[in-house]
Coordinates of N, CA and C in Angstrom, one line a residue:
X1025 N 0.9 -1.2 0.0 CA 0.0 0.0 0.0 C 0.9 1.2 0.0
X1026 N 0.7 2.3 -0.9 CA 1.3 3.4 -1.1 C 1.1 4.5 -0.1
X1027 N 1.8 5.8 0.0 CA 1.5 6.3 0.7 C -0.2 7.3 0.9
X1028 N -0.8 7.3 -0.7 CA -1.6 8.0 -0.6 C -3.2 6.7 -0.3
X1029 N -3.1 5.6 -0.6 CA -3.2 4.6 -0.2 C -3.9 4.6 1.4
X1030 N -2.5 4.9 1.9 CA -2.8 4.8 3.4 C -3.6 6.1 4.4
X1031 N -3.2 7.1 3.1 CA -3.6 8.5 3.7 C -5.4 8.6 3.8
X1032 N -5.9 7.5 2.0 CA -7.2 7.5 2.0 C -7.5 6.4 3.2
X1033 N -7.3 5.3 3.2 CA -7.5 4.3 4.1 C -8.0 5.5 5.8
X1034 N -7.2 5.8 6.3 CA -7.0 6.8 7.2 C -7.6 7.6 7.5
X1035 N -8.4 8.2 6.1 CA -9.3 9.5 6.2 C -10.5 8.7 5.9
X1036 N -10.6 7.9 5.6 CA -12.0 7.0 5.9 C -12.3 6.7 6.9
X1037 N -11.2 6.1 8.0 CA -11.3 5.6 9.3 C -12.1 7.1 9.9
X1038 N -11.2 7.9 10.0 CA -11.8 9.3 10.9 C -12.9 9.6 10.1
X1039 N -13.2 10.0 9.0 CA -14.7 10.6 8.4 C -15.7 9.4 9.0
X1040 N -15.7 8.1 9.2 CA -16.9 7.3 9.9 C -16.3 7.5 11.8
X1041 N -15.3 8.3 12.0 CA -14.9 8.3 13.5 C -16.1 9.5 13.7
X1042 N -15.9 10.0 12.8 CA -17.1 11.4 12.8 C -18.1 11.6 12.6
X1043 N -18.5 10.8 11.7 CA -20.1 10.3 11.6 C -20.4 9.5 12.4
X1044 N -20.1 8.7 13.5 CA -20.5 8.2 14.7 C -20.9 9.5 15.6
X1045 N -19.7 10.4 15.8 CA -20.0 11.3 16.6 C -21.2 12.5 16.7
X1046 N -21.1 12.6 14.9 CA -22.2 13.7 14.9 C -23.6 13.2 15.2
X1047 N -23.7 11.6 14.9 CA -25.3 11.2 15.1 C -25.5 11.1 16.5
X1048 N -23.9 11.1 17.3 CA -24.6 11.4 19.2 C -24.9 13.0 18.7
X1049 N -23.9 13.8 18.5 CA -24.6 14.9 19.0 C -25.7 15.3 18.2
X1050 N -26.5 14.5 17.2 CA -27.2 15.1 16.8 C -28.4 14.8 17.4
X1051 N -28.6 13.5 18.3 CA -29.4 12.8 18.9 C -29.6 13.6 20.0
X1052 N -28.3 14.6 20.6 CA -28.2 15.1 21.5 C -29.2 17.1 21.6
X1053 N -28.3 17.2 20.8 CA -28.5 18.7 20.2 C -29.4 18.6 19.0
X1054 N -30.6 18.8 19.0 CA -31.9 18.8 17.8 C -31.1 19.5 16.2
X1055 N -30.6 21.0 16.7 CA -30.1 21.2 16.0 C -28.8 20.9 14.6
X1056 N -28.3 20.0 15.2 CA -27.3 19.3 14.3 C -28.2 18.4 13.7
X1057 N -29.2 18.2 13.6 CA -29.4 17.0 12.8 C -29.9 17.3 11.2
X1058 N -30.0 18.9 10.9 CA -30.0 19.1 9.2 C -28.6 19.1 9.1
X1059 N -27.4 19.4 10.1 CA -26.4 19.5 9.8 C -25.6 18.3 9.2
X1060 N -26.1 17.2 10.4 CA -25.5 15.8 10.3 C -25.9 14.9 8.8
X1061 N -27.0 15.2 8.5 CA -27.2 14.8 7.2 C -26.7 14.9 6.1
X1062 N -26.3 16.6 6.1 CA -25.8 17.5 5.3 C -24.3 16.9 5.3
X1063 N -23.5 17.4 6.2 CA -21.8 16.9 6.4 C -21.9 15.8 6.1
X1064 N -22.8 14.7 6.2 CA -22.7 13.6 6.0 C -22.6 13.2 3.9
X1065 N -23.5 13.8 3.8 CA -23.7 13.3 2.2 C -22.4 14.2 1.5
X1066 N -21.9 15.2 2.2 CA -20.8 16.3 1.5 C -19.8 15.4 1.6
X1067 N -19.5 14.3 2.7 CA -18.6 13.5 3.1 C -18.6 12.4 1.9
X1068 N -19.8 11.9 2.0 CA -19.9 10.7 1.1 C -19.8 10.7 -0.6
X1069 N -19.9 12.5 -1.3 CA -20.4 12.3 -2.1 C -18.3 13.4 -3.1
X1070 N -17.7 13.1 -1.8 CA -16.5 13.5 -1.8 C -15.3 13.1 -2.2
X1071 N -14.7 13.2 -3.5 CA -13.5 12.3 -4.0 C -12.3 13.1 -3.5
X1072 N -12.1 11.9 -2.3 CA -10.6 12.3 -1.9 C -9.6 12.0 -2.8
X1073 N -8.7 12.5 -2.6 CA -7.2 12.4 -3.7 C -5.9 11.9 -2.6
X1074 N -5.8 11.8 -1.1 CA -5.0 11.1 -0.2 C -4.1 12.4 -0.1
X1075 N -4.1 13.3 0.2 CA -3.2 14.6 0.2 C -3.0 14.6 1.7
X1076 N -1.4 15.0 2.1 CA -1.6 15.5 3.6 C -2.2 16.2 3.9
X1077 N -3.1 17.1 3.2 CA -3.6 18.4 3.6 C -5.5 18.2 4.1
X1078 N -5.6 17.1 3.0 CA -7.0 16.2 3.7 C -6.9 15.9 4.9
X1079 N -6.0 15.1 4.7 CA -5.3 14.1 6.4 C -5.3 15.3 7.7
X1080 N -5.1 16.2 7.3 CA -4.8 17.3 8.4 C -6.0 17.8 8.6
X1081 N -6.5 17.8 7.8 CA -8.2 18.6 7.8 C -8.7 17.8 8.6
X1082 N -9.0 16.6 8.1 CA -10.3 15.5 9.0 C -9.2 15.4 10.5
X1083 N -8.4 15.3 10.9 CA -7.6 15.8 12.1 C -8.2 16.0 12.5
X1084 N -8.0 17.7 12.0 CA -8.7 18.8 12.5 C -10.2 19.0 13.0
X1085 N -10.8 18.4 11.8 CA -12.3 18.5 12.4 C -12.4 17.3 13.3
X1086 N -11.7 15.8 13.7 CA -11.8 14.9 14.3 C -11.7 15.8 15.9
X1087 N -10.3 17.0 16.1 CA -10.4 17.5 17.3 C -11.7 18.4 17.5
X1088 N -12.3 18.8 16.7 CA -13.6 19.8 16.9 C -14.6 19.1 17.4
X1089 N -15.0 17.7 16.8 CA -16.1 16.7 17.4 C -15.6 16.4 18.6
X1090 N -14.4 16.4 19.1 CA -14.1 15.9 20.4 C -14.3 16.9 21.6
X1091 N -14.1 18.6 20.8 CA -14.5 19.3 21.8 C -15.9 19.8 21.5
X1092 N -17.0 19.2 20.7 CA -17.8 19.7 21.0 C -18.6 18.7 21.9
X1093 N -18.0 17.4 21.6 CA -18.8 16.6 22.5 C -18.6 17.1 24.2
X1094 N -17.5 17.4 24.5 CA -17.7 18.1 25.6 C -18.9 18.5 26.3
X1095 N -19.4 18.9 25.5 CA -21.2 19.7 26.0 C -22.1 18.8 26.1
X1096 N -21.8 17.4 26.1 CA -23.1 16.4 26.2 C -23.0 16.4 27.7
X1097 N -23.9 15.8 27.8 CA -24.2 15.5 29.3 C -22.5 14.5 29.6
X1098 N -22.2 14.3 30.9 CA -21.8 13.3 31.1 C -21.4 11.9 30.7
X1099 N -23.1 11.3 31.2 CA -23.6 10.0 31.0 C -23.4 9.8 29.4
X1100 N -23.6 11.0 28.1 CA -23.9 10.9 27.1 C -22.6 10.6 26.3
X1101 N -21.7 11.6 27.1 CA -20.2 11.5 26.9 C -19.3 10.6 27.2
X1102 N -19.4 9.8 27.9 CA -18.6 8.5 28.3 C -19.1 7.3 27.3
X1103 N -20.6 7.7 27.1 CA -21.0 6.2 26.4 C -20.6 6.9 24.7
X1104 N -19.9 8.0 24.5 CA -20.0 8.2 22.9 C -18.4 7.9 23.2
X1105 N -17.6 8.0 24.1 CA -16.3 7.9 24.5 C -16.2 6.3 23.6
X1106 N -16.8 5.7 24.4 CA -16.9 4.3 24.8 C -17.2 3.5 23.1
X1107 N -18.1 4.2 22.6 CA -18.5 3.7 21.7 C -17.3 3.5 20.6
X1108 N -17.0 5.0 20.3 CA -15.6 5.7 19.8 C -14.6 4.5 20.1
X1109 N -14.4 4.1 21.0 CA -12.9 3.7 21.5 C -12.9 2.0 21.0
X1110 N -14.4 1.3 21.0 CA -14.9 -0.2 21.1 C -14.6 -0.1 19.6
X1111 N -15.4 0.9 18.4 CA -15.2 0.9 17.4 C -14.4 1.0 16.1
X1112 N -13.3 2.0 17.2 CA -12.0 2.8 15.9 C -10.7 2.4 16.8
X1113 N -10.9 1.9 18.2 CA -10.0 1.8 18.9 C -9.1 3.0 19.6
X1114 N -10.2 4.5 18.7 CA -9.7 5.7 19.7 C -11.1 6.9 19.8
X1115 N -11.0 6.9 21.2 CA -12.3 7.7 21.7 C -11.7 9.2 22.0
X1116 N -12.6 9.8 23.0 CA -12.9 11.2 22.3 C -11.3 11.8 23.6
X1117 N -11.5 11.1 24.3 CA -10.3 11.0 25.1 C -8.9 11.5 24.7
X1118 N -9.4 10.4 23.7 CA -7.8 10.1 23.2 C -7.4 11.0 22.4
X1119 N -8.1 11.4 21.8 CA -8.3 13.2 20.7 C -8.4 13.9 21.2
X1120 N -8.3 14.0 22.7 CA -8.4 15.3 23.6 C -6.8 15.2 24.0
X1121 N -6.5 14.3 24.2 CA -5.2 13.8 25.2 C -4.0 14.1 23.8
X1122 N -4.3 13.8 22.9 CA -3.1 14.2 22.0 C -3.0 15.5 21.5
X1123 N -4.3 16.1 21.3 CA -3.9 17.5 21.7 C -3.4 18.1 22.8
X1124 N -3.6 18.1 24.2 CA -2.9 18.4 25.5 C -1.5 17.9 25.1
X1125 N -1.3 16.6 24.5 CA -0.2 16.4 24.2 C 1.2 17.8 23.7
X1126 N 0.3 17.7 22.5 CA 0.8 18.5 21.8 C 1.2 20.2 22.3
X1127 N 0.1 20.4 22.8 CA -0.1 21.7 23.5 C 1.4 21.9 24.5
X1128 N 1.7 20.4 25.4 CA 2.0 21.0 26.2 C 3.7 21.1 25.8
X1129 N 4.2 19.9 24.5 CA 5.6 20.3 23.8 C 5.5 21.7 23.7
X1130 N 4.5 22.5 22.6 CA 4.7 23.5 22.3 C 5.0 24.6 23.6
X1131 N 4.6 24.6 24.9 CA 5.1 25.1 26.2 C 6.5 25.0 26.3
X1132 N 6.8 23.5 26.3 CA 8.2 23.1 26.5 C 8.8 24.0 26.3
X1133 N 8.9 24.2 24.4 CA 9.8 24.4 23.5 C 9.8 26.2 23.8
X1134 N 8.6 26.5 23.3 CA 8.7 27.6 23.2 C 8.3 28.6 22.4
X1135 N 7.7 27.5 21.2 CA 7.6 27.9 20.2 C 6.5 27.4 18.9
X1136 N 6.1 27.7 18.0 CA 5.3 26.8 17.2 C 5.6 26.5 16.2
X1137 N 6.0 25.2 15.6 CA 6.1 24.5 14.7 C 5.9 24.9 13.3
X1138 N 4.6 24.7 13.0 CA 3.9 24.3 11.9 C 2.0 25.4 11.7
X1139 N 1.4 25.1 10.8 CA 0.2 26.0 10.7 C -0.5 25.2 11.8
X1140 N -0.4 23.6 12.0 CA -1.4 23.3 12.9 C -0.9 23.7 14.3
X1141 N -0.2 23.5 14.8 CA 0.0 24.1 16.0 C 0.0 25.5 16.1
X1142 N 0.0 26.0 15.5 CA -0.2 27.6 14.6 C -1.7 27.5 15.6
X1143 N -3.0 26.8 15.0 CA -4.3 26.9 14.8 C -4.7 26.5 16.6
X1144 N -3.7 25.3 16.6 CA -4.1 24.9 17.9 C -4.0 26.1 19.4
X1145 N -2.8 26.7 18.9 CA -2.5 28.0 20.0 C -3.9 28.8 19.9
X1146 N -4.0 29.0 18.7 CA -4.8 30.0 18.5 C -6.4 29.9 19.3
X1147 N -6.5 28.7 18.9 CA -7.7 28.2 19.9 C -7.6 28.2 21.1
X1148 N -7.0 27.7 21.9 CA -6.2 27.8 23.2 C -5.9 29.2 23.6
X1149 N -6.1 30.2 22.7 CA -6.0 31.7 22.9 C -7.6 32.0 23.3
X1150 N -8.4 31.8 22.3 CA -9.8 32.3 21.9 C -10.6 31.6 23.5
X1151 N -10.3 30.4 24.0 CA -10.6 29.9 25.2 C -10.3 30.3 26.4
X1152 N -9.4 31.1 26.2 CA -9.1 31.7 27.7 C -9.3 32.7 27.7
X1153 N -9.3 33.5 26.5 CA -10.0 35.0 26.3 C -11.5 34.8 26.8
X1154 N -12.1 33.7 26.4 CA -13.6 33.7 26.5 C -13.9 33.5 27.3
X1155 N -13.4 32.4 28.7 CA -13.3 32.5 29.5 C -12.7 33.5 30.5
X1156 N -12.0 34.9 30.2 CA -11.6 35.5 30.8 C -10.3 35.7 32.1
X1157 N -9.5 34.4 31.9 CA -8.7 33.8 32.7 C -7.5 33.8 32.2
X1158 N -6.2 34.0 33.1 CA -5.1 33.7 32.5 C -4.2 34.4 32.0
X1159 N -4.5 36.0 32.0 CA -3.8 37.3 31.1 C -2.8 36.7 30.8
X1160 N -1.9 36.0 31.5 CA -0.3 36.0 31.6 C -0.3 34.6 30.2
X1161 N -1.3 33.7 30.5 CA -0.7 32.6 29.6 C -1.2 33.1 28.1
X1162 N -2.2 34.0 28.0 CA -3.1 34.5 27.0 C -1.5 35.0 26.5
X1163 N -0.6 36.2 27.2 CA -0.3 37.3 26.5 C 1.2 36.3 25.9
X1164 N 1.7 35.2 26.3 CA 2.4 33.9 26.4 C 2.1 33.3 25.4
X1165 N 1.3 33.0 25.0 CA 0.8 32.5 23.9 C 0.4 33.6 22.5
X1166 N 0.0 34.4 22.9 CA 0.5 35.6 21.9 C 1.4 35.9 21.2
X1167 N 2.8 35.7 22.5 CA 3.9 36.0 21.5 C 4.4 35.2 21.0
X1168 N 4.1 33.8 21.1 CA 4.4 32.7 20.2 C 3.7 32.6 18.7
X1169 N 2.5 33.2 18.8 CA 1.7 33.9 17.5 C 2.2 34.4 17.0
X1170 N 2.9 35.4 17.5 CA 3.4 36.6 16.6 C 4.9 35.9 16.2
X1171 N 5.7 35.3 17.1 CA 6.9 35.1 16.7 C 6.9 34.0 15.5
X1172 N 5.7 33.3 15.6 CA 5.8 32.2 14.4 C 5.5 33.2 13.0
X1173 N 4.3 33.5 13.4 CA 4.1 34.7 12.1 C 5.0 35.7 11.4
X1174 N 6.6 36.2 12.0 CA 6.8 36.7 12.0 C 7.8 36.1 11.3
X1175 N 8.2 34.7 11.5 CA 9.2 33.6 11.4 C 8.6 33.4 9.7
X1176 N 7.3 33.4 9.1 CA 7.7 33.2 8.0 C 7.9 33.9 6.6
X1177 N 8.0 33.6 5.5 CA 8.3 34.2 4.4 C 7.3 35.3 3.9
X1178 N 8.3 36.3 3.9 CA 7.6 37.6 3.6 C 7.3 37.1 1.9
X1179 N 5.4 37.4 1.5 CA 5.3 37.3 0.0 C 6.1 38.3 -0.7

C-alpha cells in the first residue's frame, strides 16, 4: 500500500470516527441534525485524492467533534467515549489527550512548529479569552503567535 493509499484508508477511518460522533450529538442537540445529514452526504459524495492536507483537515475537524462533544451530558459523553474507543479503537479522550499532548511540547519548547499548531494555540487563545482567565498565559501564547508569524516568508 502506497503512501496516498494509506492516507485514503485513514481518512475514511476518521470521516466514519465522525459520523458516529455527529449522530450522538445530533441525537443530543436537535439542531445538528440538518447539519448531520448534510456533512454527511458532502462527506460521502467527496472524491478524496489522499493529500496530507485532507489528512490534516479531518484531524482537525476529528479535534472539533471531540470538543464539542464536551457539551453532552456526562452520562452521554462516556457512552460516545466508549463507543468511539470499542469501534476505531480511539475515543474522544484520546483526541483530547493528543492535543494536551501536543499543546504542552509546544510550552516546553517555546515555540510553534507548523500551521497546525499555529491553529491549535490559536484556539487555546480564543478559550481563555472567553473565558476571561489567564492574562499572563493568554499574552504567552501571543507572543508565540506573533513570533511564528513573523518567522515566516515575507510574499
Amino acid at each position: 500500500m502506497d503512501d496516498r493509499e494509506k492516507i485514503i484508508t485513514e481518512l475514511k477511518r476518521i470521516l466514519n470516527w465522525m459520523s458516529v460522533a455527529l449522530d450522538h450529538l445530533a441525537a443530543h442537540f436537535h439542531e445538528f441534525k440538518a447539519i448531520a445529514a448534510e456533512t454527511k452526504l458532502h462527506w460521502g459524495n467527496t472524491k478524496y485524492k489522499g493529500t496530507k492536507a485532507e489528512w490534516k483537515g479531518a484531524k482537525q475537524g476529528q479535534r472539533e467533534f471531540a470538543k464539542m462533544a464536551t457539551g453532552l451530558p456526562v452520562d452521554k459523553y462516556r457512552q460516545l467515549d466508549a463507543i468511539l474507543k470499542e469501534k476505531f479503537g480511539e475515543g474522544l479522550e484520546d483526541v483530547l489527550d493528543k492535543k494536551k499532548k501536543i499543546m504542552e511540547k509546544i510550552y516546553k519548547r517555546k515555540s510553534i512548529k507548523n500551521a497546525d499548531e499555529y491553529r491549535m494555540v490559536d484556539e487555546r487563545v480564543d478559550e481563555l479569552s472567553q473565558a476571561k482567565s489567564n492574562p499572563e498565559e493568554i499574552q504567552f501564547l501571543n507572543s508565540l503567535l506573533t513570533k511564528y508569524t513573523d518567522s515566516l516568508p515575507k510574499p
